[in-house]
Amino acid sequence: MISIFEAQQVILEKVAPLPSEEVDLLHGLGRIISEEIVACWDLPSVDNSAMDGYAFSHKALQSNFMNVIGFLPAGTERTVPIPPGEAIKIMTGAPLPAGCDTVVPIEDVEALGDGIRLKSDVKAGAHVRRRGENVRAGARVIAAGTELSPLQIGLLASLGSTGISVHRRPKVAIIATGDELVEVGSVPDGATIVNSNSNSIATQVLEAGAEPVLLGIARDTREATREKILRGLDADVVITTGGVSVGDKDHVKEVIQELSAELLFWKVNVKPGKPTAFAMLGGKPFFGLPGNPVAAMIAFEQFVRPALLKMMGHLSVFRPVVKATSSDAFKNIGDRPHLLLCRVAMADGKHIVSISAAQGSANLVTIAQANGLIELPPGASIAPGTEADVTLLTRNFAMRSVCQ
Ligand code: AMP
Ligand code: MG
């Protein structure tokens, strides 16, 4: 049976970044830029004052007193040069007028009649932001493949970009399978359960930055399964949950084979998530996830999320891993690597982790409290006080001392 790592490799070899689209600057947040950005002008575009103060020519300084001959707020430009030995009051960001090369901050002068007296020596060129000192026109400022955060959006805005080219977000068709399923809003009776997978998988898709397309429930017949999967092929990626094992009512494998899928794997050596399939179907990635809700979500994390990120142009597609000290004991008595749901927090500047004993693949309560995963090989155990590698499923953590 294929390992987690091999399965990820197979998937990532098959999927490729989607073509680009143009979006306006605000919608660039979190997207991957598909073009290199070159500065179209210098930043700053002119020499300007870094402080509220007085601008003057340092080399024309005769004494520590200067007449002040005007006022220059930010957003105004003075074309008439400042005569040698005189100063102009200038606000932060205002362009330095001709005849000036230095600014003295307001707090370093004393007002004296129509002028100012320098309280101490001022260095030539002080408190001036030089044209092009941050970036020169023509310099490369953002590499293609960069994930845009507010930091890059600000730079793009200052360079006059209104729109940017980013990789398209995949549309991801989500199909639940099962005669026992009812949609959210219905009260399950003895024989039915609520279709939770469509909701959890759709939000995992959203969280990854892609677009879910909910196709509802396929009943457990070949025809219904086939009809939904064919509709799913209008999207960029197709995901099914359930119907992927060897039960009499499991039609997913049969249907995609009928549709001439290139079946790349059908089972993965992992718990939970063993019945996970990956195929290329009509040139599109197809993921057959397990029906058990926890297994489906963990399989999404391991196999679908990296694929979606690659399709969106991300160069880094895996979650961060940290070392954390366990407060619990756990032994993998099974014969497959076990992905354990756990909860990570910070204490005294270090990561600590607790591992729930309830790791059942249908236990939605455990997963709802988890924010990390630990991979434990067969036979391996974790003892309280020992360190484990934890994959972080969220970016933010409670600091125990502050929040608990
Ligand atoms: P299956 O692989 O189709 O046999 O499903 C395995 C288990 O997962 C069964 O107990 C199903 O009832 C449950 N299951 C399947 N699909 C869903 C779903 N969409 N939402 C919640 N549970 C599901
Ligand atoms: Mg089923």
CSV table of C-alpha atoms and ligand atoms in Angstrom, one decimal:
chain,number,residue,atom,x,y,z
A,1,MET,CA,0.0,0.0,0.0
A,2,ILE,CA,1.2,3.5,-0.9
A,3,SER,CA,2.6,5.6,2.0
A,4,ILE,CA,1.3,9.1,2.9
A,5,PHE,CA,4.5,10.6,1.5
A,6,GLU,CA,4.4,8.6,-1.8
A,7,ALA,CA,0.7,9.5,-2.2
A,8,GLN,CA,1.5,13.2,-1.7
A,9,GLN,CA,4.3,12.9,-4.3
A,10,VAL,CA,2.0,11.2,-6.9
A,11,ILE,CA,-0.6,13.9,-6.4
A,12,LEU,CA,1.8,16.8,-6.6
A,13,GLU,CA,3.4,15.4,-9.8
A,14,LYS,CA,0.0,15.3,-11.4
A,15,VAL,CA,-1.4,18.7,-10.6
A,16,ALA,CA,-0.2,22.0,-12.0
A,17,PRO,CA,-0.8,25.7,-11.3
A,18,LEU,CA,-3.9,27.0,-13.0
A,19,PRO,CA,-3.7,29.8,-15.6
A,20,SER,CA,-3.8,33.4,-14.4
A,21,GLU,CA,-6.5,36.0,-14.1
A,22,GLU,CA,-6.5,39.7,-13.4
A,23,VAL,CA,-8.0,40.8,-10.1
A,24,ASP,CA,-8.2,44.2,-8.5
A,25,LEU,CA,-5.6,45.0,-5.8
A,26,LEU,CA,-7.9,44.3,-2.8
A,27,HIS,CA,-8.8,40.9,-4.1
A,28,GLY,CA,-5.2,40.0,-4.5
A,29,LEU,CA,-5.0,39.3,-0.7
A,30,GLY,CA,-3.9,35.7,-0.2
A,31,ARG,CA,-3.5,35.0,-3.9
A,32,ILE,CA,-0.3,34.0,-5.6
A,33,ILE,CA,1.0,36.6,-8.1
A,34,SER,CA,1.9,35.1,-11.4
A,35,GLU,CA,4.0,37.9,-12.8
A,36,GLU,CA,7.2,39.6,-11.6
A,37,ILE,CA,6.6,43.1,-10.4
A,38,VAL,CA,9.2,45.7,-11.5
A,39,ALA,CA,9.1,49.2,-10.0
A,40,CYS,CA,7.7,51.7,-12.5
A,41,TRP,CA,9.0,54.7,-10.6
A,42,ASP,CA,11.4,55.6,-7.8
A,43,LEU,CA,10.3,55.3,-4.2
A,44,PRO,CA,10.2,57.9,-2.8
A,45,SER,CA,9.6,59.7,-6.1
A,46,VAL,CA,11.2,62.9,-4.9
A,47,ASP,CA,13.5,64.0,-2.0
A,48,ASN,CA,11.2,64.7,0.9
A,49,SER,CA,11.1,65.5,4.6
A,50,ALA,CA,11.2,62.7,7.1
A,51,MET,CA,10.1,65.0,10.0
A,52,ASP,CA,8.0,67.9,10.8
A,53,GLY,CA,10.6,70.6,11.0
A,54,TYR,CA,12.6,73.2,9.0
A,55,ALA,CA,14.4,72.7,5.7
A,56,PHE,CA,17.5,74.6,4.7
A,57,SER,CA,20.8,74.4,2.9
A,58,HIS,CA,23.4,73.0,5.3
A,59,LYS,CA,26.4,74.3,3.4
A,60,ALA,CA,25.0,77.8,3.4
A,61,LEU,CA,24.7,77.9,7.2
A,62,GLN,CA,26.5,80.9,8.5
A,63,SER,CA,25.3,80.9,12.1
A,64,ASN,CA,22.8,78.9,14.2
A,65,PHE,CA,20.0,81.4,13.4
A,66,MET,CA,17.9,81.4,10.2
A,67,ASN,CA,14.9,83.4,9.0
A,68,VAL,CA,11.9,81.2,8.2
A,69,ILE,CA,10.3,82.4,4.9
A,70,GLY,CA,7.3,80.1,4.5
A,71,PHE,CA,5.4,77.0,5.2
A,72,LEU,CA,5.3,73.7,3.2
A,73,PRO,CA,2.7,71.1,4.2
A,74,ALA,CA,2.7,67.6,2.7
A,75,GLY,CA,1.0,67.5,-0.7
A,76,THR,CA,2.3,70.9,-1.8
A,77,GLU,CA,5.3,71.7,-3.9
A,78,ARG,CA,7.4,74.9,-3.8
A,79,THR,CA,9.0,75.8,-7.1
A,80,VAL,CA,10.8,79.0,-5.8
A,81,PRO,CA,14.2,78.1,-4.3
A,82,ILE,CA,14.9,78.9,-0.7
A,83,PRO,CA,17.7,81.5,-0.5
A,84,PRO,CA,21.0,80.5,1.2
A,85,GLY,CA,20.9,81.1,5.0
A,86,GLU,CA,17.1,80.9,5.2
A,87,ALA,CA,14.7,78.1,6.1
A,88,ILE,CA,11.2,77.0,5.4
A,89,LYS,CA,8.9,75.2,7.8
A,90,ILE,CA,8.2,71.8,6.3
A,91,MET,CA,5.9,68.9,7.2
A,92,THR,CA,6.7,65.2,7.0
A,93,GLY,CA,6.3,64.0,3.4
A,94,ALA,CA,6.5,67.4,1.7
A,95,PRO,CA,9.0,67.5,-1.2
A,96,LEU,CA,12.2,69.2,-0.3
A,97,PRO,CA,12.3,72.6,-2.1
A,98,ALA,CA,15.2,73.6,-4.3
A,99,GLY,CA,18.0,75.2,-2.2
A,100,CYS,CA,17.6,72.8,0.7
A,101,ASP,CA,19.4,69.6,1.6
A,102,THR,CA,18.7,69.1,5.3
A,103,VAL,CA,15.8,69.1,7.8
A,104,VAL,CA,16.0,69.9,11.5
A,105,PRO,CA,13.0,68.6,13.5
A,106,ILE,CA,10.7,71.2,15.3
A,107,GLU,CA,11.8,69.9,18.7
A,108,ASP,CA,15.5,70.7,18.0
A,109,VAL,CA,15.0,74.4,17.4
A,110,GLU,CA,13.9,77.4,19.4
A,111,ALA,CA,11.5,80.0,17.8
A,112,LEU,CA,13.1,83.4,17.8
A,113,GLY,CA,11.1,86.3,16.2
A,114,ASP,CA,10.7,85.5,12.5
A,115,GLY,CA,13.2,82.8,12.6
A,116,ILE,CA,14.6,79.8,14.4
A,117,ARG,CA,17.8,79.0,16.4
A,118,LEU,CA,19.3,75.5,16.2
A,119,LYS,CA,19.7,74.1,19.6
A,120,SER,CA,22.6,71.9,18.5
A,121,ASP,CA,24.6,70.9,15.5
A,122,VAL,CA,22.7,69.3,12.7
A,123,LYS,CA,24.2,66.8,10.3
A,124,ALA,CA,24.2,67.7,6.6
A,125,GLY,CA,21.4,65.8,4.8
A,126,ALA,CA,19.7,64.8,8.1
A,127,HIS,CA,16.0,63.8,8.1
A,128,VAL,CA,15.7,63.8,4.3
A,129,ARG,CA,14.3,60.8,2.5
A,130,ARG,CA,16.1,60.6,-0.8
A,131,ARG,CA,14.5,60.0,-4.1
A,132,GLY,CA,14.8,56.3,-4.9
A,133,GLU,CA,16.4,55.3,-1.6
A,134,ASN,CA,13.8,52.5,-1.1
A,135,VAL,CA,13.6,51.4,-4.6
A,136,ARG,CA,14.8,52.5,-8.0
A,137,ALA,CA,12.6,52.4,-11.1
A,138,GLY,CA,13.3,49.1,-12.9
A,139,ALA,CA,14.2,47.2,-9.8
A,140,ARG,CA,12.4,43.8,-9.2
A,141,VAL,CA,10.3,44.1,-6.1
A,142,ILE,CA,8.0,41.1,-6.0
A,143,ALA,CA,8.8,37.7,-7.5
A,144,ALA,CA,6.3,35.6,-9.3
A,145,GLY,CA,5.0,32.9,-7.0
A,146,THR,CA,4.7,35.2,-3.9
A,147,GLU,CA,1.7,34.9,-1.7
A,148,LEU,CA,0.2,38.4,-1.4
A,149,SER,CA,-0.2,39.7,2.1
A,150,PRO,CA,-1.1,43.2,3.1
A,151,LEU,CA,2.7,44.0,3.1
A,152,GLN,CA,3.0,43.4,-0.6
A,153,ILE,CA,-0.4,44.9,-1.4
A,154,GLY,CA,0.8,48.2,0.2
A,155,LEU,CA,4.0,48.1,-2.0
A,156,LEU,CA,1.9,47.4,-5.1
A,157,ALA,CA,-0.4,50.3,-4.3
A,158,SER,CA,2.5,52.7,-3.8
A,159,LEU,CA,3.8,51.6,-7.2
A,160,GLY,CA,0.4,52.5,-8.8
A,161,SER,CA,-0.9,49.0,-9.4
A,162,THR,CA,-4.7,48.8,-9.5
A,163,GLY,CA,-4.9,45.2,-10.7
A,164,ILE,CA,-2.6,42.2,-10.6
A,165,SER,CA,-2.2,38.9,-12.3
A,166,VAL,CA,-2.7,36.0,-10.0
A,167,HIS,CA,-3.3,32.2,-10.5
A,168,ARG,CA,-6.9,31.3,-10.7
A,169,ARG,CA,-8.5,29.6,-7.7
A,170,PRO,CA,-9.8,26.1,-8.5
A,171,LYS,CA,-13.5,25.3,-8.4
A,172,VAL,CA,-13.9,22.2,-6.4
A,173,ALA,CA,-17.0,20.0,-6.8
A,174,ILE,CA,-18.0,18.2,-3.6
A,175,ILE,CA,-20.2,15.1,-3.8
A,176,ALA,CA,-21.4,13.2,-0.8
A,177,THR,CA,-22.5,9.6,-1.4
A,178,GLY,CA,-24.8,7.5,0.7
A,179,ASP,CA,-28.4,6.3,1.0
A,180,GLU,CA,-28.3,7.1,4.7
A,181,LEU,CA,-27.6,10.8,4.3
A,182,VAL,CA,-30.0,13.7,4.8
A,183,GLU,CA,-29.1,17.3,4.3
A,184,VAL,CA,-28.4,19.7,7.1
A,185,GLY,CA,-31.7,21.0,8.4
A,186,SER,CA,-33.4,17.6,8.4
A,187,VAL,CA,-33.7,15.8,11.7
A,188,PRO,CA,-32.1,12.3,11.3
A,189,ASP,CA,-34.3,9.3,12.3
A,190,GLY,CA,-32.9,5.9,13.3
A,191,ALA,CA,-31.6,5.1,9.8
A,192,THR,CA,-30.4,8.4,8.6
A,193,ILE,CA,-27.5,10.7,9.5
A,194,VAL,CA,-26.8,14.3,8.5
A,195,ASN,CA,-24.5,14.9,5.6
A,196,SER,CA,-21.7,16.7,7.6
A,197,ASN,CA,-19.0,15.9,5.1
A,198,SER,CA,-20.1,18.3,2.4
A,199,ASN,CA,-20.0,21.1,4.9
A,200,SER,CA,-16.7,20.3,6.5
A,201,ILE,CA,-15.0,19.6,3.1
A,202,ALA,CA,-16.5,22.8,1.6
A,203,THR,CA,-15.1,24.9,4.4
A,204,GLN,CA,-11.7,23.2,4.1
A,205,VAL,CA,-11.8,24.1,0.5
A,206,LEU,CA,-12.6,27.7,1.3
A,207,GLU,CA,-10.0,27.8,4.0
A,208,ALA,CA,-7.4,26.6,1.5
A,209,GLY,CA,-8.4,29.6,-0.7
A,210,ALA,CA,-10.3,27.6,-3.4
A,211,GLU,CA,-14.0,27.7,-4.4
A,212,PRO,CA,-16.3,24.9,-3.3
A,213,VAL,CA,-19.2,23.8,-5.6
A,214,LEU,CA,-21.7,21.8,-3.6
A,215,LEU,CA,-23.3,19.1,-5.7
A,216,GLY,CA,-25.3,17.5,-2.8
A,217,ILE,CA,-25.8,13.8,-2.2
A,218,ALA,CA,-25.4,11.0,-4.7
A,219,ARG,CA,-27.6,8.0,-3.7
A,220,ASP,CA,-25.9,4.7,-3.7
A,221,THR,CA,-26.5,3.6,-7.2
A,222,ARG,CA,-24.1,3.5,-10.1
A,223,GLU,CA,-26.2,5.8,-12.2
A,224,ALA,CA,-26.6,8.5,-9.4
A,225,THR,CA,-22.9,8.4,-8.6
A,226,ARG,CA,-22.0,8.6,-12.3
A,227,GLU,CA,-24.4,11.5,-12.9
A,228,LYS,CA,-22.9,13.6,-10.1
A,229,ILE,CA,-19.3,12.8,-11.0
A,230,LEU,CA,-20.0,13.9,-14.6
A,231,ARG,CA,-21.5,17.1,-13.3
A,232,GLY,CA,-18.4,17.5,-11.1
A,233,LEU,CA,-16.2,17.5,-14.1
A,234,ASP,CA,-17.4,21.1,-14.9
A,235,ALA,CA,-15.2,22.1,-12.0
A,236,ASP,CA,-11.4,22.0,-11.8
A,237,VAL,CA,-11.3,19.3,-9.1
A,238,VAL,CA,-13.8,16.6,-8.0
A,239,ILE,CA,-14.1,15.3,-4.5
A,240,THR,CA,-16.4,12.5,-3.4
A,241,THR,CA,-16.8,11.3,0.2
A,242,GLY,CA,-17.9,7.8,1.1
A,243,GLY,CA,-18.7,4.9,-1.3
A,244,VAL,CA,-15.0,4.3,-1.8
A,245,SER,CA,-14.5,1.0,0.2
A,246,VAL,CA,-15.4,-2.5,-0.8
A,247,GLY,CA,-19.1,-2.5,0.3
A,248,ASP,CA,-21.9,-3.7,-2.0
A,249,LYS,CA,-23.0,-0.1,-2.2
A,250,ASP,CA,-19.6,1.5,-2.9
A,251,HIS,CA,-19.8,2.6,-6.6
A,252,VAL,CA,-17.1,5.3,-6.8
A,253,LYS,CA,-14.2,3.2,-8.0
A,254,GLU,CA,-16.4,1.4,-10.6
A,255,VAL,CA,-17.8,4.6,-12.0
A,256,ILE,CA,-14.5,6.4,-12.4
A,257,GLN,CA,-13.1,3.3,-14.1
A,258,GLU,CA,-16.0,3.3,-16.5
A,259,LEU,CA,-15.2,6.9,-17.2
A,260,SER,CA,-11.6,5.9,-18.2
A,261,ALA,CA,-10.0,7.4,-15.1
A,262,GLU,CA,-6.2,7.1,-14.7
A,263,LEU,CA,-6.4,5.5,-11.2
A,264,LEU,CA,-3.2,6.4,-9.4
A,265,PHE,CA,-4.0,4.9,-6.0
A,266,TRP,CA,-6.9,3.5,-4.2
A,267,LYS,CA,-5.7,3.0,-0.6
A,268,VAL,CA,-3.2,4.7,1.5
A,269,ASN,CA,-1.2,3.2,4.4
A,270,VAL,CA,-2.6,5.5,7.1
A,271,LYS,CA,-5.2,5.6,9.9
A,272,PRO,CA,-7.6,7.2,9.6
A,273,GLY,CA,-8.0,7.7,5.8
A,274,LYS,CA,-7.0,4.3,4.4
A,275,PRO,CA,-9.8,4.3,1.8
A,276,THR,CA,-8.6,7.3,-0.1
A,277,ALA,CA,-8.5,7.3,-3.9
A,278,PHE,CA,-6.7,9.6,-6.3
A,279,ALA,CA,-7.2,9.6,-10.1
A,280,MET,CA,-7.0,11.9,-13.1
A,281,LEU,CA,-10.4,12.0,-14.7
A,282,GLY,CA,-11.0,13.9,-17.9
A,283,GLY,CA,-7.7,15.7,-17.2
A,284,LYS,CA,-8.8,16.8,-13.7
A,285,PRO,CA,-7.8,15.6,-10.3
A,286,PHE,CA,-10.3,13.4,-8.6
A,287,PHE,CA,-10.2,12.6,-4.9
A,288,GLY,CA,-12.3,9.8,-3.5
A,289,LEU,CA,-12.2,10.6,0.3
A,290,PRO,CA,-13.5,8.2,3.0
A,291,GLY,CA,-17.0,8.5,4.3
A,292,ASN,CA,-16.2,8.7,7.9
A,293,PRO,CA,-16.2,12.4,8.7
A,294,VAL,CA,-12.9,12.6,10.6
A,295,ALA,CA,-11.1,10.4,8.1
A,296,ALA,CA,-12.5,12.6,5.3
A,297,MET,CA,-11.2,15.8,6.9
A,298,ILE,CA,-7.8,14.3,7.7
A,299,ALA,CA,-7.5,12.9,4.2
A,300,PHE,CA,-8.4,16.3,2.8
A,301,GLU,CA,-5.6,17.9,4.9
A,302,GLN,CA,-3.0,15.3,3.8
A,303,PHE,CA,-3.9,14.9,0.1
A,304,VAL,CA,-6.3,17.5,-1.2
A,305,ARG,CA,-5.1,20.7,0.4
A,306,PRO,CA,-1.5,20.5,-0.9
A,307,ALA,CA,-2.9,19.8,-4.4
A,308,LEU,CA,-5.2,22.8,-4.2
A,309,LEU,CA,-2.4,25.1,-3.0
A,310,LYS,CA,-0.2,24.0,-5.9
A,311,MET,CA,-3.0,24.6,-8.4
A,312,MET,CA,-3.4,28.1,-6.9
A,313,GLY,CA,0.3,28.7,-7.5
A,314,HIS,CA,1.7,28.3,-4.0
A,315,LEU,CA,5.3,27.2,-3.9
A,316,SER,CA,5.0,26.0,-0.2
A,317,VAL,CA,2.1,23.6,0.1
A,318,PHE,CA,2.5,22.0,3.5
A,319,ARG,CA,1.5,23.2,6.9
A,320,PRO,CA,4.2,24.2,9.4
A,321,VAL,CA,5.5,21.5,11.8
A,322,VAL,CA,6.6,22.4,15.4
A,323,LYS,CA,8.2,20.4,18.2
A,324,ALA,CA,5.8,20.2,21.2
A,325,THR,CA,6.0,18.6,24.6
A,326,SER,CA,3.2,16.1,25.1
A,327,SER,CA,1.2,16.0,28.3
A,328,ASP,CA,-0.4,12.7,27.4
A,329,ALA,CA,0.6,9.1,26.6
A,330,PHE,CA,-0.3,7.4,23.4
A,331,LYS,CA,0.8,4.1,21.7
A,332,ASN,CA,0.1,3.1,18.2
A,333,ILE,CA,-0.9,-0.5,18.6
A,334,GLY,CA,-2.1,-0.8,15.0
A,335,ASP,CA,-0.1,-1.7,11.8
A,336,ARG,CA,-0.5,1.6,10.0
A,337,PRO,CA,0.9,5.1,10.7
A,338,HIS,CA,-1.6,6.8,12.9
A,339,LEU,CA,-2.5,10.5,12.4
A,340,LEU,CA,-3.5,11.7,15.9
A,341,LEU,CA,-5.6,14.7,16.4
A,342,CYS,CA,-4.2,16.9,19.1
A,343,ARG,CA,-4.4,20.3,20.7
A,344,VAL,CA,-1.4,22.6,20.8
A,345,ALA,CA,-0.9,25.6,23.0
A,346,MET,CA,2.0,27.8,24.1
A,347,ALA,CA,3.3,27.7,27.7
A,348,ASP,CA,6.4,29.6,28.8
A,349,GLY,CA,7.3,30.3,25.2
A,350,LYS,CA,7.1,26.6,24.2
A,351,HIS,CA,4.6,24.5,22.4
A,352,ILE,CA,2.8,21.9,24.5
A,353,VAL,CA,0.4,19.3,23.1
A,354,SER,CA,-2.4,17.2,24.5
A,355,ILE,CA,-3.6,14.1,22.7
A,356,SER,CA,-7.2,13.0,23.0
A,357,ALA,CA,-7.7,9.3,23.7
A,358,ALA,CA,-10.9,9.4,21.6
A,359,GLN,CA,-9.3,9.1,18.1
A,360,GLY,CA,-12.2,7.4,16.3
A,361,SER,CA,-12.6,8.2,12.6
A,362,ALA,CA,-16.2,9.2,13.1
A,363,ASN,CA,-15.6,11.3,16.3
A,364,LEU,CA,-16.4,14.8,15.2
A,365,VAL,CA,-16.1,16.2,18.7
A,366,THR,CA,-12.4,15.3,19.0
A,367,ILE,CA,-11.6,16.9,15.6
A,368,ALA,CA,-13.6,20.0,16.6
A,369,GLN,CA,-11.3,20.6,19.5
A,370,ALA,CA,-8.1,19.8,17.6
A,371,ASN,CA,-5.6,22.2,16.0
A,372,GLY,CA,-2.8,19.8,15.2
A,373,LEU,CA,-1.8,16.4,13.9
A,374,ILE,CA,0.9,14.0,15.0
A,375,GLU,CA,2.0,11.1,12.8
A,376,LEU,CA,2.8,8.1,14.9
A,377,PRO,CA,4.4,5.1,13.2
A,378,PRO,CA,3.2,1.6,14.0
A,379,GLY,CA,4.4,0.4,17.4
A,380,ALA,CA,5.7,3.9,18.4
A,381,SER,CA,4.5,5.6,21.5
A,382,ILE,CA,4.5,9.1,23.0
A,383,ALA,CA,5.1,9.5,26.7
A,384,PRO,CA,4.2,12.5,28.8
A,385,GLY,CA,7.0,15.0,28.8
A,386,THR,CA,8.5,13.8,25.5
A,387,GLU,CA,8.6,15.9,22.3
A,388,ALA,CA,6.6,15.2,19.2
A,389,ASP,CA,6.5,16.8,15.8
A,390,VAL,CA,3.1,18.4,15.4
A,391,THR,CA,1.6,19.7,12.1
A,392,LEU,CA,-0.2,22.9,12.9
A,393,LEU,CA,-3.7,23.1,11.4
A,394,THR,CA,-4.2,26.7,12.6
A,395,ARG,CA,-1.9,29.7,12.8
A,396,ASN,CA,-3.0,31.2,16.1
A,397,PHE,CA,-2.5,29.8,19.5
A,398,ALA,CA,-3.7,30.5,23.0
A,399,MET,CA,-0.9,31.5,25.3
A,400,ARG,CA,-1.8,29.4,28.4
A,401,SER,CA,-0.7,32.0,30.9
A,402,VAL,CA,-2.7,34.7,29.2
A,403,CYS,CA,-5.8,33.0,27.9
A,404,GLN,CA,-6.5,30.1,30.2
B,1,AMP,P1,-18.9,4.7,3.4
B,1,AMP,O1,-17.5,4.8,3.1
B,1,AMP,O2,-19.8,5.2,2.4
B,1,AMP,O3,-19.3,3.3,3.9
B,1,AMP,O4,-19.1,5.6,4.7
B,1,AMP,C1,-18.5,5.3,6.0
B,1,AMP,C2,-19.2,5.9,7.1
B,1,AMP,O5,-19.2,7.3,7.0
B,1,AMP,C3,-20.6,5.6,7.2
B,1,AMP,O6,-20.9,5.3,8.6
B,1,AMP,C4,-21.4,6.8,6.7
B,1,AMP,O7,-22.6,6.9,7.3
B,1,AMP,C5,-20.5,7.9,7.1
B,1,AMP,N1,-20.6,8.9,6.1
B,1,AMP,C6,-20.6,8.8,4.8
B,1,AMP,N2,-20.8,9.9,4.1
B,1,AMP,C7,-21.0,10.9,5.1
B,1,AMP,C8,-21.4,12.2,5.1
B,1,AMP,N3,-21.5,12.9,3.9
B,1,AMP,N4,-21.5,12.9,6.2
B,1,AMP,C9,-21.4,12.2,7.4
B,1,AMP,N5,-21.1,10.9,7.5
B,1,AMP,C10,-20.9,10.2,6.4
B,2,MG,MG,-21.7,4.9,1.8
